[in-house]
Structure formats: structure tokens, C-alpha cells
Tab-separated table of C-alpha atoms in Angstrom:
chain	number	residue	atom	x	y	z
A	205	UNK	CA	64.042	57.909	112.997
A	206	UNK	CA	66.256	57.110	116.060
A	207	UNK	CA	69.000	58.718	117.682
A	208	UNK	CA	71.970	57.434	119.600
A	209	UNK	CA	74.224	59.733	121.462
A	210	UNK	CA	77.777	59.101	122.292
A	211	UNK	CA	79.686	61.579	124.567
A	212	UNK	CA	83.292	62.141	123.258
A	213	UNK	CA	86.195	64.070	124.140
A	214	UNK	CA	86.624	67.848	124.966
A	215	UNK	CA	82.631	68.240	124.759
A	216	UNK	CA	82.491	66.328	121.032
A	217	UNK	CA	79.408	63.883	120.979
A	218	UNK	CA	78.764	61.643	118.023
A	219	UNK	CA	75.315	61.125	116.668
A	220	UNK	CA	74.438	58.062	115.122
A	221	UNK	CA	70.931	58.403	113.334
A	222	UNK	CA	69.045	55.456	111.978
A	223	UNK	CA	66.336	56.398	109.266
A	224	UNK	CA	63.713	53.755	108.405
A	225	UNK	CA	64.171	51.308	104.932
A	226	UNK	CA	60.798	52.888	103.972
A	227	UNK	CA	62.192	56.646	104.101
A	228	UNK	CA	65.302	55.566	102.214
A	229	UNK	CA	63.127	54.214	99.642
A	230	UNK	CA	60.680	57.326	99.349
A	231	UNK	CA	64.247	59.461	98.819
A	232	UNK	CA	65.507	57.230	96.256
A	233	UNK	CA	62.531	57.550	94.452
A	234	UNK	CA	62.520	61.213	94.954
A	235	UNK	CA	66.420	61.300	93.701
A	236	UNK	CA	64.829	59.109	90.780
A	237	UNK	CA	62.044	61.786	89.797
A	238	UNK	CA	65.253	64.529	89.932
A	239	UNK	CA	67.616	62.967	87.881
A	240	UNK	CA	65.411	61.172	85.064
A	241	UNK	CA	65.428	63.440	82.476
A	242	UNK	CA	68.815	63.585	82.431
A	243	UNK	CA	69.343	59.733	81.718
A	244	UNK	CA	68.936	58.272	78.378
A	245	UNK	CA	68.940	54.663	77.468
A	246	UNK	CA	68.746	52.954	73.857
A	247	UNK	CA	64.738	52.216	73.095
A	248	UNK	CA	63.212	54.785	75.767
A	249	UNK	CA	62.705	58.655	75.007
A	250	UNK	CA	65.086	60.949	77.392
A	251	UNK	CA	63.018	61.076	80.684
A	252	UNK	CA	61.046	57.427	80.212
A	253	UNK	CA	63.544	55.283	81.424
A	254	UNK	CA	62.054	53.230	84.396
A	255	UNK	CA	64.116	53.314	87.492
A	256	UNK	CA	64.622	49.483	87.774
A	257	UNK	CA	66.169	49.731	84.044
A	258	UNK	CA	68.349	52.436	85.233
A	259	UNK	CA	69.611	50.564	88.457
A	260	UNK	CA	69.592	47.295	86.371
A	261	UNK	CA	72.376	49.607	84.080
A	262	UNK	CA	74.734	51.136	86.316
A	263	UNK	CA	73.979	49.939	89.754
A	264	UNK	CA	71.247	50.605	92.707
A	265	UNK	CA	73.740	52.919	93.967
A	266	UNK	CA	73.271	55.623	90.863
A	267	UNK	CA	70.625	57.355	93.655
A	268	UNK	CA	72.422	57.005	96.569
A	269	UNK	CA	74.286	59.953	96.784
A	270	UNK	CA	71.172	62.129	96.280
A	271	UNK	CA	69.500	59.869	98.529
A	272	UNK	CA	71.518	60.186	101.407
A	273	UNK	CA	71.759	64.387	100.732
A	274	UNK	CA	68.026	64.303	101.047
A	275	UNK	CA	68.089	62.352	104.237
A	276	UNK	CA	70.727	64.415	106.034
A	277	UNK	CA	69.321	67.439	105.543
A	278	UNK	CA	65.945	66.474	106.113
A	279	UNK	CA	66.606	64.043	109.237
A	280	UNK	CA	69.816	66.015	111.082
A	281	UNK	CA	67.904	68.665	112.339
A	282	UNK	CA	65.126	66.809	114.337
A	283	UNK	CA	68.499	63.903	115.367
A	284	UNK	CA	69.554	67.390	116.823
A	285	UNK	CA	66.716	68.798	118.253
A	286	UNK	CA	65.627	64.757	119.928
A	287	UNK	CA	68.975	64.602	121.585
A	288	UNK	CA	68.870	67.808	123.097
A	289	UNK	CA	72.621	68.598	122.455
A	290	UNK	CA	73.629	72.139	122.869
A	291	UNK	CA	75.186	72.187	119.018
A	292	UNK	CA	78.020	74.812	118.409
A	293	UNK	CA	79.039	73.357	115.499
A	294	UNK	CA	78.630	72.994	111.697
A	295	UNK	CA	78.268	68.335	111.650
A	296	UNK	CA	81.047	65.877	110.469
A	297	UNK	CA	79.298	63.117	108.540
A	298	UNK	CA	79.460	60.184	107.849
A	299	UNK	CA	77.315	57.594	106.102
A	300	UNK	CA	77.926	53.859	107.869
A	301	UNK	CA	74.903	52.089	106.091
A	302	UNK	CA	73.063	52.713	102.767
A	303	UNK	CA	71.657	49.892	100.836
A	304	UNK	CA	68.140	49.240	99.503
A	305	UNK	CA	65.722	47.274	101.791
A	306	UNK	CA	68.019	48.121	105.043
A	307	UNK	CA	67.909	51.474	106.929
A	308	UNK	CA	69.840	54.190	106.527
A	309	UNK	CA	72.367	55.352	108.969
A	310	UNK	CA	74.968	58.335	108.897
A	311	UNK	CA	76.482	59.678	112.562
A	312	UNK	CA	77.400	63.602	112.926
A	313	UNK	CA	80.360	64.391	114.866
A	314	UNK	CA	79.538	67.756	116.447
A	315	UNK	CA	80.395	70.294	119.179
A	316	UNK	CA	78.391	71.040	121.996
A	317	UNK	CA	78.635	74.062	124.370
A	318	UNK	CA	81.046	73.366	127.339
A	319	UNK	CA	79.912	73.692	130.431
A	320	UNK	CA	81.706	76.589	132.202
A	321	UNK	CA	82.616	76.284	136.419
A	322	UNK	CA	82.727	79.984	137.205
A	323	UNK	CA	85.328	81.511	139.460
A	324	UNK	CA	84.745	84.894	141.545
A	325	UNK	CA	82.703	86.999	139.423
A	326	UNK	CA	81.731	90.023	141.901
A	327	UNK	CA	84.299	92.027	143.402
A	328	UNK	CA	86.955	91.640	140.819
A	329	UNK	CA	89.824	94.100	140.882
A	330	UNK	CA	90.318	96.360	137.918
A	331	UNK	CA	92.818	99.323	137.005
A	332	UNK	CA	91.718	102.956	137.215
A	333	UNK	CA	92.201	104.666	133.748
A	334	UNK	CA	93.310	108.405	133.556
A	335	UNK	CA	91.156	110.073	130.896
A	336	UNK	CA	93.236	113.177	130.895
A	337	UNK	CA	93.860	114.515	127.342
A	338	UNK	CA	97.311	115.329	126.706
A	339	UNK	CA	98.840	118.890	124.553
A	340	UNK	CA	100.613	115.913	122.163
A	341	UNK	CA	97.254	113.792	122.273
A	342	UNK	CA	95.099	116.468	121.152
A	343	UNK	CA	97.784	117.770	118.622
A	344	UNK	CA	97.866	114.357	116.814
A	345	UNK	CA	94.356	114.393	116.769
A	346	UNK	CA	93.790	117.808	114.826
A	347	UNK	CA	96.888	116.916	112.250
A	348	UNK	CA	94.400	113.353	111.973
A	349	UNK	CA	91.827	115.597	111.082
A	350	UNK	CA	94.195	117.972	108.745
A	351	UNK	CA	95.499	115.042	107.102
A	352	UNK	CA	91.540	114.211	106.374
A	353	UNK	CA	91.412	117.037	104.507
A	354	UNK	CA	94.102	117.394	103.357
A	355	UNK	CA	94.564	118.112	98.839
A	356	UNK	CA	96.271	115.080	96.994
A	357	UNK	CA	98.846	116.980	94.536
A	358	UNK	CA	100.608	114.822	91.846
A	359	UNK	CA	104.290	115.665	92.734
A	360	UNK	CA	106.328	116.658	89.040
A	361	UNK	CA	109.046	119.166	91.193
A	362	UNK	CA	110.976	115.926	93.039
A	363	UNK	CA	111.581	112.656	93.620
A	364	UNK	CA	109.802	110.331	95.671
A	365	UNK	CA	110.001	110.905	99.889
A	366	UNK	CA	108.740	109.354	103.031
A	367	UNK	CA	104.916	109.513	103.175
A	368	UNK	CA	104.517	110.039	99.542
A	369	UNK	CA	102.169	107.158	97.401
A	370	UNK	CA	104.134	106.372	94.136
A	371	UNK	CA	101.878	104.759	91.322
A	372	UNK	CA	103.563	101.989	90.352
A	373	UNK	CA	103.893	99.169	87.612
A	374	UNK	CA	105.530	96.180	89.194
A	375	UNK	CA	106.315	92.306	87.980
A	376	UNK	CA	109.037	89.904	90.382
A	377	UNK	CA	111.440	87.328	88.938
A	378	UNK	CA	112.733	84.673	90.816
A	379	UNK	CA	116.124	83.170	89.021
A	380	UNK	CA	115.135	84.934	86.084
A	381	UNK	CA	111.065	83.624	86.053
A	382	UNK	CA	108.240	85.431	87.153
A	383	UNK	CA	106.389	84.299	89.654
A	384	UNK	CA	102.615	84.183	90.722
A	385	UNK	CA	100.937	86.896	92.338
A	386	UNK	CA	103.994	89.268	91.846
A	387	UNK	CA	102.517	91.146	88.875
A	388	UNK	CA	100.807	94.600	89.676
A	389	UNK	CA	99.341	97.890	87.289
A	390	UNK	CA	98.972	101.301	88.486
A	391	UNK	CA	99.001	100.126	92.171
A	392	UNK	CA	99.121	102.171	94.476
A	393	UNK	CA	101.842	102.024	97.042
A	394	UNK	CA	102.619	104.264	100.448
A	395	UNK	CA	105.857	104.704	100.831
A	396	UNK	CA	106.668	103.913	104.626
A	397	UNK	CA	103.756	101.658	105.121
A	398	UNK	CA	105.566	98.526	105.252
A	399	UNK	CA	102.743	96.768	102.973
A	400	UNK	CA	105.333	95.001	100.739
A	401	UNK	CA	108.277	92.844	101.248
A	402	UNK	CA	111.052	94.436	103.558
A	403	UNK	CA	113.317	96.600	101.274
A	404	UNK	CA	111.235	97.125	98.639
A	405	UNK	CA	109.605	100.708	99.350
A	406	UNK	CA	112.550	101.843	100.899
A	407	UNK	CA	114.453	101.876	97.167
A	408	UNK	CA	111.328	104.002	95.648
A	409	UNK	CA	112.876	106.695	97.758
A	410	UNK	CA	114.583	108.818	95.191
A	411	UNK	CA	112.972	107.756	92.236
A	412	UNK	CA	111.329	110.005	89.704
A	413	UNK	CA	108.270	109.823	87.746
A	414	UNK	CA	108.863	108.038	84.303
A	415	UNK	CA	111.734	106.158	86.140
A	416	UNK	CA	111.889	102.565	85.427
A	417	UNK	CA	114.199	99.982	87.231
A	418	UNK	CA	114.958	96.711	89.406
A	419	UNK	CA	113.973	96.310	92.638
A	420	UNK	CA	116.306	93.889	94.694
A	421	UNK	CA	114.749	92.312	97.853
A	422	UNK	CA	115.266	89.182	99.641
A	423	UNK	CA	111.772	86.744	100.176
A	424	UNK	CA	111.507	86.106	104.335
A	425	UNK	CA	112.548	82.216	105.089
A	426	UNK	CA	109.623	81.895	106.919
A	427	UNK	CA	107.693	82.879	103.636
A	428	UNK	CA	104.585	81.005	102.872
A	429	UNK	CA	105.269	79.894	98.909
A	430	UNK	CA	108.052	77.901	99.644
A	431	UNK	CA	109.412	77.977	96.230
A	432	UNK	CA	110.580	81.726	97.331
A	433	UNK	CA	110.780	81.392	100.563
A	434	UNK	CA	114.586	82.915	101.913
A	435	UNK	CA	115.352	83.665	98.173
A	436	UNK	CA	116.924	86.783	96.216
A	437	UNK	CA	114.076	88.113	93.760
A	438	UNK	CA	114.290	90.619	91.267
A	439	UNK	CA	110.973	93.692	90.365
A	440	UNK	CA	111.280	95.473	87.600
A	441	UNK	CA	109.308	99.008	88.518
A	442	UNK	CA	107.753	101.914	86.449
A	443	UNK	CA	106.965	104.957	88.262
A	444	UNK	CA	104.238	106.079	86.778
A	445	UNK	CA	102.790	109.292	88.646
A	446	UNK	CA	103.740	110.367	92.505
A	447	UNK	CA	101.549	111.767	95.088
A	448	UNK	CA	101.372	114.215	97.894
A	449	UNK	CA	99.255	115.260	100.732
A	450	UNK	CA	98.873	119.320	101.165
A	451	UNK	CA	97.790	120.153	104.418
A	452	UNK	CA	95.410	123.220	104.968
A	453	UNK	CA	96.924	126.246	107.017
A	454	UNK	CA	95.787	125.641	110.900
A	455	UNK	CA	94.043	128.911	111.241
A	456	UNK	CA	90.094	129.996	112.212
A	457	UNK	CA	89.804	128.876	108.636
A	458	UNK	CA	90.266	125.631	108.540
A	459	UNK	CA	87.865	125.181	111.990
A	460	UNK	CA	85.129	126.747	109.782
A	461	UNK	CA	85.661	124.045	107.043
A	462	UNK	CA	85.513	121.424	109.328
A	463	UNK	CA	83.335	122.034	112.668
A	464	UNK	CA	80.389	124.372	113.380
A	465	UNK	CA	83.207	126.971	115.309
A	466	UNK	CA	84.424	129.923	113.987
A	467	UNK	CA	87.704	130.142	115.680
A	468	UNK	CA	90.207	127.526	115.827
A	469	UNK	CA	90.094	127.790	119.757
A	470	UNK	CA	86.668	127.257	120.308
A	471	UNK	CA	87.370	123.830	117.473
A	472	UNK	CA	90.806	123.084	119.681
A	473	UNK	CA	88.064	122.890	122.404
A	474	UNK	CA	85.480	120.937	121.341
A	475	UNK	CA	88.400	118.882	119.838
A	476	UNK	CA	89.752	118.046	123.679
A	477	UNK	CA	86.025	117.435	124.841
A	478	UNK	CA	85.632	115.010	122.147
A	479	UNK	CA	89.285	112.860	122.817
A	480	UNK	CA	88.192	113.270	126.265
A	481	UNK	CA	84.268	111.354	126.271
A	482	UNK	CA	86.298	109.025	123.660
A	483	UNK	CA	88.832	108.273	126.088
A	484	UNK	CA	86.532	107.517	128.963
A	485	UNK	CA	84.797	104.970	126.517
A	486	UNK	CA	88.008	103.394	125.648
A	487	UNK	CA	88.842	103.263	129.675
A	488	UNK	CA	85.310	101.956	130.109
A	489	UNK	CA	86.100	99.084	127.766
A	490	UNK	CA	89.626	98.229	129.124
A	491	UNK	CA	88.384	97.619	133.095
A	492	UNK	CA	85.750	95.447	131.399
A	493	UNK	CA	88.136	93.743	129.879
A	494	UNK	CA	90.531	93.601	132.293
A	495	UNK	CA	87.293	92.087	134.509
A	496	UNK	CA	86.455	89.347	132.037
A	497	UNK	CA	89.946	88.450	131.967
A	498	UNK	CA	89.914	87.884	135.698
A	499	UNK	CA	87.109	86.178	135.783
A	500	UNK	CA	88.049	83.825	132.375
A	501	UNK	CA	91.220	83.087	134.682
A	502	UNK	CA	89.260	81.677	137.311
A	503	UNK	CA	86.666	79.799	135.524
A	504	UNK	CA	87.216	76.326	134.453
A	505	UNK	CA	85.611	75.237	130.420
A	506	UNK	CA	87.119	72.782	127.819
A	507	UNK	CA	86.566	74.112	124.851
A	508	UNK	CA	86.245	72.253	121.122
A	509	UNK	CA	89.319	72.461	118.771
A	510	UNK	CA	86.446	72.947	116.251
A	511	UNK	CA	84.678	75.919	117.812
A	512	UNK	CA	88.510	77.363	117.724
A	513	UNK	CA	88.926	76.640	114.324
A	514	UNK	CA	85.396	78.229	113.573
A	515	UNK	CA	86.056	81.223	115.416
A	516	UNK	CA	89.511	81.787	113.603
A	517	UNK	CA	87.438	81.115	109.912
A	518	UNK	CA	85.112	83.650	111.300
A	519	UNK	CA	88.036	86.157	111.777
A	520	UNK	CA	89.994	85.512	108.732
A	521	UNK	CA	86.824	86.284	106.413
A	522	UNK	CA	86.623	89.618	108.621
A	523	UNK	CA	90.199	90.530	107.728
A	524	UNK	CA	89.832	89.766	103.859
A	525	UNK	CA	86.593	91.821	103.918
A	526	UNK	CA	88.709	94.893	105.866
A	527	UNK	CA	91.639	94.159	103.688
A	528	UNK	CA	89.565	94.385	100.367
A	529	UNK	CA	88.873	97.727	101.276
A	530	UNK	CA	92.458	99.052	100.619
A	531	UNK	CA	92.155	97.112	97.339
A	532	UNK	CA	94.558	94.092	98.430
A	533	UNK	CA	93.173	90.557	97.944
A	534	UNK	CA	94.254	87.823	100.472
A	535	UNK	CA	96.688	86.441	98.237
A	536	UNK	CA	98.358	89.867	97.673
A	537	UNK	CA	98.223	90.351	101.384
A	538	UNK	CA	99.729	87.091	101.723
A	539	UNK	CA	102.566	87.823	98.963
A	540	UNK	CA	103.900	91.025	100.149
A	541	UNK	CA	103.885	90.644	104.080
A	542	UNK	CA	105.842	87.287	104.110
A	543	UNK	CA	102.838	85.295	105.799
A	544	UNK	CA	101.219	82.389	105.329
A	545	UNK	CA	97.365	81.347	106.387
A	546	UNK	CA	98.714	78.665	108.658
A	547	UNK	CA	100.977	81.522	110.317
A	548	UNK	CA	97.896	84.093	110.490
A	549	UNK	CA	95.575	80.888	111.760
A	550	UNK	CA	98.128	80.338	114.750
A	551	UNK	CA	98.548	84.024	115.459
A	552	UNK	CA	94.860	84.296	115.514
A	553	UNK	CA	94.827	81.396	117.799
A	554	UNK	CA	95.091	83.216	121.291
A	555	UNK	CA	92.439	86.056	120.396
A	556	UNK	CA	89.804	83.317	118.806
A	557	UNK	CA	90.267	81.391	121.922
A	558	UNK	CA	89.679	84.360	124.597
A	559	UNK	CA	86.710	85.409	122.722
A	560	UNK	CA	84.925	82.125	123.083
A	561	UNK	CA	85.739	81.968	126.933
A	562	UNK	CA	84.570	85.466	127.376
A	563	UNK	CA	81.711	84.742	125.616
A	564	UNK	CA	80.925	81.494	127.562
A	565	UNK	CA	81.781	83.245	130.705
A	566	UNK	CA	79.303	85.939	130.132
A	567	UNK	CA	76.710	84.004	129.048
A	568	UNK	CA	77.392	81.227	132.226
A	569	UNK	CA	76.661	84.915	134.364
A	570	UNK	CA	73.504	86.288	132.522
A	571	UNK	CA	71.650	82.253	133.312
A	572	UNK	CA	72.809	82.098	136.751
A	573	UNK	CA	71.672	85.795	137.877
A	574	UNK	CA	68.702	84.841	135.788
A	575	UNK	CA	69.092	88.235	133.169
A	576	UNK	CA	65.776	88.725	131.501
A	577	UNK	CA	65.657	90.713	128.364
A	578	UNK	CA	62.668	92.502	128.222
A	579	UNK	CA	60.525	93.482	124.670
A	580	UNK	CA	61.065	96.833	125.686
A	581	UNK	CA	65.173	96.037	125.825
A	582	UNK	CA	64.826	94.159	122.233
A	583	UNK	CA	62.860	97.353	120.812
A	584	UNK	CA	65.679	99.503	122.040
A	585	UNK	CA	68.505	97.739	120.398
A	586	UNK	CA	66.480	97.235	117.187
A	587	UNK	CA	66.019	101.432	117.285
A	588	UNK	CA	69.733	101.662	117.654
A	589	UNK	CA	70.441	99.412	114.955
A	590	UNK	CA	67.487	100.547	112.769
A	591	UNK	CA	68.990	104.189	112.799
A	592	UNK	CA	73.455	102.539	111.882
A	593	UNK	CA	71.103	100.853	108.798
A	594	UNK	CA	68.622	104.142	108.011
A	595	UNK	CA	65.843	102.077	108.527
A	596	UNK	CA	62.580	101.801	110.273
A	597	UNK	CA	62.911	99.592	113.896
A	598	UNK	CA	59.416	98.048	112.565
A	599	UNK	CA	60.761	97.206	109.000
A	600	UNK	CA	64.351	95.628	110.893
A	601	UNK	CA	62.087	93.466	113.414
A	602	UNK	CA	60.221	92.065	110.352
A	603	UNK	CA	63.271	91.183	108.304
A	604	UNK	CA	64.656	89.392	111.585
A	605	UNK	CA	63.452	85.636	111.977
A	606	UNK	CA	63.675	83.789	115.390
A	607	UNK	CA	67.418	82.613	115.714
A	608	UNK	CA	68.363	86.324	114.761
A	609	UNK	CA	65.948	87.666	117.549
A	610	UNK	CA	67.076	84.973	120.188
A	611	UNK	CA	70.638	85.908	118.850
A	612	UNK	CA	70.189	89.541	120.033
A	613	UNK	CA	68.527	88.464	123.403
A	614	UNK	CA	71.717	86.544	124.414
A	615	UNK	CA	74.008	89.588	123.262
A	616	UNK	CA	71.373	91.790	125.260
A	617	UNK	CA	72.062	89.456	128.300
A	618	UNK	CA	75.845	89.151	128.443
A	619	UNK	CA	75.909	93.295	128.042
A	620	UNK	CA	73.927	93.037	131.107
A	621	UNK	CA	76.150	90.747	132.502
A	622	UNK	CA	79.189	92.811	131.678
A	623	UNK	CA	77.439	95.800	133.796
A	624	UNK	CA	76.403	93.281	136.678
A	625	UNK	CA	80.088	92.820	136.768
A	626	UNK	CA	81.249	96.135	136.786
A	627	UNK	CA	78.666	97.545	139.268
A	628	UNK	CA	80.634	94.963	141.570
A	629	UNK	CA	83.949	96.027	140.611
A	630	UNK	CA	86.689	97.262	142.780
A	631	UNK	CA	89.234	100.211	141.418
A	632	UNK	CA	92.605	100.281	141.738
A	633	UNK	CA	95.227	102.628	140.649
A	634	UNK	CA	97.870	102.204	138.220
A	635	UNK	CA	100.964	101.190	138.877
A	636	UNK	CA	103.382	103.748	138.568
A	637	UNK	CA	106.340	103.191	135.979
């Protein structure tokens, strides 16, 4: 095997990757000993045919599909690994040459990690956060934790109000047809949470249990099924059972059902203690954010459209799995908020994009300070991890293989980085309003 490299634009290289006649034979062959008993020819028994009859029937390129599958995954690896590019990126091949007797040569289009110029990295200027809890702060947080555990009545005394969750049969008609993805049983829907089209919980408000009629709403223009996009649609809607949440009475009571207190002042305490230690986390974050930022701004990188595009994929999978969890598939999501995935991909955009710079930033840090991660920093994060997954650290090292290990090295090593940077910070205070 050979490799040629080619350096293309905005950190893309192109590999081209020449595999010897004899190893194209050898995988033919091997496609040949896959595929035989499934081929049948007049005068041989089902898995006899010879492989010059067969190529002699329909062509010597029956094998060269499988052929060139075997290659690429076998060969693309060790192209990668000769060339020494920095891959960030899942290939784009493409097969130039495949013929019997000739070598066989595909190229793979790939990304490979930008090299980042960094700015001013030590002494950045960050925000002071105030981590004082508020009366209204610490208020909001007990009703959170009322509304936790709080009864779920079915309602039977009045009609459906702000906050309520009306069990609903739904199905939408567009000029009189029903459309895809606007049928729905026994869903549940919060009235107030803005999860469907604009309009449509607002006329639940009112409505009765047993109560069936139309829903009239208007489809956003910018909707993504353009069939319904900017038009007048009709849901026909059967309430079929309303819900409400009871609060318990905020009394000593209620702090004995839901701390280790016994009087609601000594909860209302450990309550403000809490917001507070969560609040100086949350500050924590924001100056190392705000540092990161800085130091993105002053760093030069040219980063892949691919490792953008990857990045968003990555995100958009986390949202359908978060999403999922309120019992909405993508498509649903998609139907009742008006949005399309090429308006979430180029909303996502921005955030995908800062994530890979602060990522390439951090990591640029932790190899020029020359961060070491030590076994005894590995064995720490595994024992944090080991106790989120109620598992032995031994039993989580031995499911990990090397890429996940060096993986957690290099997220070891930017969190070091992140601290290197804020041991050098300087505070400022806020500006006032």
C-alpha cells in the first residue's frame, strides 16, 4: 500500500491510497468465498459455481463492490496512521480505479485538526459574580420543590385553566384532509407550555372533560412541511380527563417529608445554603466561560465545515434523546413548534462552532504548558464516574479500551487548563445597570 497526501482547503487533505493488484485479487476472491452460496447457475449445485463461470455470466465486476468494502476498511486505517494526519473526521470516499490485474485506488477526503495561534491566555479579565441568595430566589426554589411533590388530582369540579395538563385526543385537517404527523391519543398536553402550534392551547382554556370540538390555528410561514406552511388548519379535540397539581401546606410538615429538618426554618436554611454553594458553581462556570471566550477571541484557527456539521449531528441526537424523554419524537417536535431541521441546524450553528474553538483552545493550552495527567488523576476520575454508574472504578477501567482512556486524559488536561487559566485571572466587577 501507498499513500499520497494532498493538503486542501480550510485544513481538508485528500488521501489517495493505492493497494497492490495482488491484494485486490486476494479480496475478490474473499468476496467470491462470501457470496457463492448465494449464486446458482443451470448444471452446478447452489454453492459450486466456479468464480470464472460467475464473472464469465454477469461481469468481473459482480465482486467489486465487496471487494473494494474489504479494502477500505482494511487499508484506510494504516493510509491514516502512514500519513500522520491529525483525522477529525468520519472519510469521504471515493473509488478512482478498480479493475482486475491493475491496483486498486480510492482517496478519502478528511478533516484534520486545525492548528490554533493562541492569543493572551494568562491574565484575562473576567466579571465578579454575586452569589447572594435572594428572599424571591429562595422562594421559587421551595415552591420548585413543593411543586415536586406536589398530588396530581383529576379535575371533574371545572374547566380547564392555566397550568392545568388536559388529556387530549387530537387529529389536524388541512382544506378538509388530514395531514401527517397531526394525529395524537391520550396525549398529554400542558396548558401554557407553548409545546404546540401558537393558538392552539390557549382555546383548551375553558373546555370541559367529555368536551369535543375544532381547534382553529394558523401553520407559521416559516413552517418546515411546506405543504402547511402559513396555512389555516383545522383539530378536531376530545378532552378526555384534566389534571391538577395540589400543593402540600408549607408548614414544619412538609420540611419533615422532604429534608432531614424538623422545622420548616431550619429546611428554609439549609434551602439558602444549598442555592448559595449552587450559585457559586454556576458563577464559577460563567468567569470560565467568560475566560475561554476571551481567549477564543484572540486566537486565530480555521476550522472544517465538516467538523461543524459533526458537532451539530452530535447535538441534534442529544436533543431527540432529551426530547424523547417528555414522550415527543423529533417529528412531533418538529410539527408542533413550527421548525424545521435545517432551521434547528443553523440555530445550532453558533453554539457547535464555539464549542469546537473552546475545545481546540484548551487543548492548544494543556500541550504548550506541557499538562501531564497522572495514573493517579485517571484513577480519580474513573472513581467519580464509577460511583454516577454504581460501579466498581476497577470493573469501569476494564470495560474502557485505549481511545476511551486517551479520551479522558485529554478531557483531564483541558480541565487543567481551564484552572491554569483561572489561577491567572483578573476580577472585575459588574457593571452596574
Amino acid at each position: 500500500m501507498s499513500v499520497q497526501v494532498e493538503n486542501l482547503e480550510k485544513n481538508m487533505v485528500k488521501l489517495t491510497i493505492e493497494v497492490s493488484a495482488d491484494e485486490l485479487e486476494k479480496a475478490l476472491q474473499a468476496a467470491y468465498l462470501k457470496e457463492k452460496h448465494r449464486i446458482s447457475l443451470p448444471g452446478f449445485r447452489k454453492g459450486k459455481v466456479p468464480r470464472a463461470m460467475i464473472e464469465k455470466m454477469y461481469g468481473p465486476e459482480i465482486f467489486f463492490e465487496d471487494a473494494a468494502n474489504m479494502l477500505i476498511t482494511q487499508e484506510y486505517p494504516k493510509a491514516v496512521e502512514e500519513s500522520g494526519a491529525d483525522v477529525v473526521s468520519r472519510p469521504e470516499i471515493d473509488v478512482t480505479q478498480i479493475e482486475k490485474g491493475k491496483p486498486f485506488i480510492f482517496t478519502a477526503e478528511v478533516a484534520v485538526r486545525p492548528e490554533v495561534t493562541l492569543g493572551e491566555y494568562k491574565g484575562v479579565t473576567v466579571t465578579k459574580v454575586d452569589n447572594a441568595v435572594t428572599e424571591e430566589e429562595l422562594n421559587e426554589e421551595i415552591d420548585r420543590e413543593r411543586k415536586s411533590n406536589a398530588r396530581t388530582i383529576t379535575v371533574e369540579d371545572r374547566a380547564i385553566a392555566e397550568g392545568d395538563t388536559a388529556v387530549i385526543d387530537f387529529e389536524g385537517f388541512a382544506d378538509g384532509v388530514a395531514f401527517e404527523g397531526g394525529k395524537g391519543e391520550n396525549h398529554s398536553l400542558v396548558i401554557g407550555s407553548h409545546s404546540f402550534i401558537p393558538g392552539f392551547e390557549e382555546q383548551l382554556i375553558g373546555k370541559n372533560t367529555g368536551d369535543e370540538f375544532d381547534v382553529n390555528v394558523t401553520f407559521p410561514e416559516e413552517y418546515h412541511a411546506q405543504e402547511l406552511a402559513g396555512k389555516p388548519a383545522v383539530f378536531k379535540v376530545k378532552v378526555n380527563e384534566v389534571k391538577a397539581e395540589e400543593l402540600p401546606e408549607l408548614d414544619d410538615e412538609f420540611a419533615q417529608d422532604v429534608s432531614e429538618f424538623d422545622t420548616l426554618a431550619e429546611y428554609k436554611e439549609s434551602v439558602e445554603k444549598k442555592l448559595v454553594e449552587r450559585k457559586e458553581a454556576e458563577g464559577k462556570r460563567a468567569q470560565e466561560n467568560e475566560a475561554i471566550d476571551i481567549i477564543v477571541e484572540a486566537s486565530q484557527m480555521e476550522i472544517p465545515d465538516v467538523m461543524i456539521e459533526n458537532q451539530i449531528q452530535s447535538m441534534m441526537e442529544d436533543f431527540a434523546n432529551r426530547i424523547s424523554q417528555s414522550g415527543l419524537s423529533m417529528e412531533q417536535y418538529m410539527q408542533f413548534s413550527g421548525t424545521s431541521v435545517e432551521q434547528m441546524t443553523e440555530q445550532m450553528k453558533p453554539e457547535a462552532l464555539k464549542r469546537i474553538q473552546s475545545t481546540l483552545v484548551l487543548e492548544e493550552i494543556a500541550k504548550k504548558e506541557n499538562i501531564e495527567v497522572s495514573e493517579e488523576d485517571v484513577d480519580a476520575e474513573l472513581q467519580k464516574m464509577a460511583g454516577m454508574y454504581g460501579m466498581q472504578a476497577d470493573q469501569l477501567k476494564a470495560y474502557m479500551g485505549d481511545s476511551e482512556k486517551e479520551s479522558m486524559k485529554m478531557e483531564i488536561a483541558v480541565q487543567k487548563a481551564i484552572e491554569l487559566i483561572m489561577e491567572h485571572a483578573q476580577v472585575k466587577e459588574a457593571d452596574s445597570e
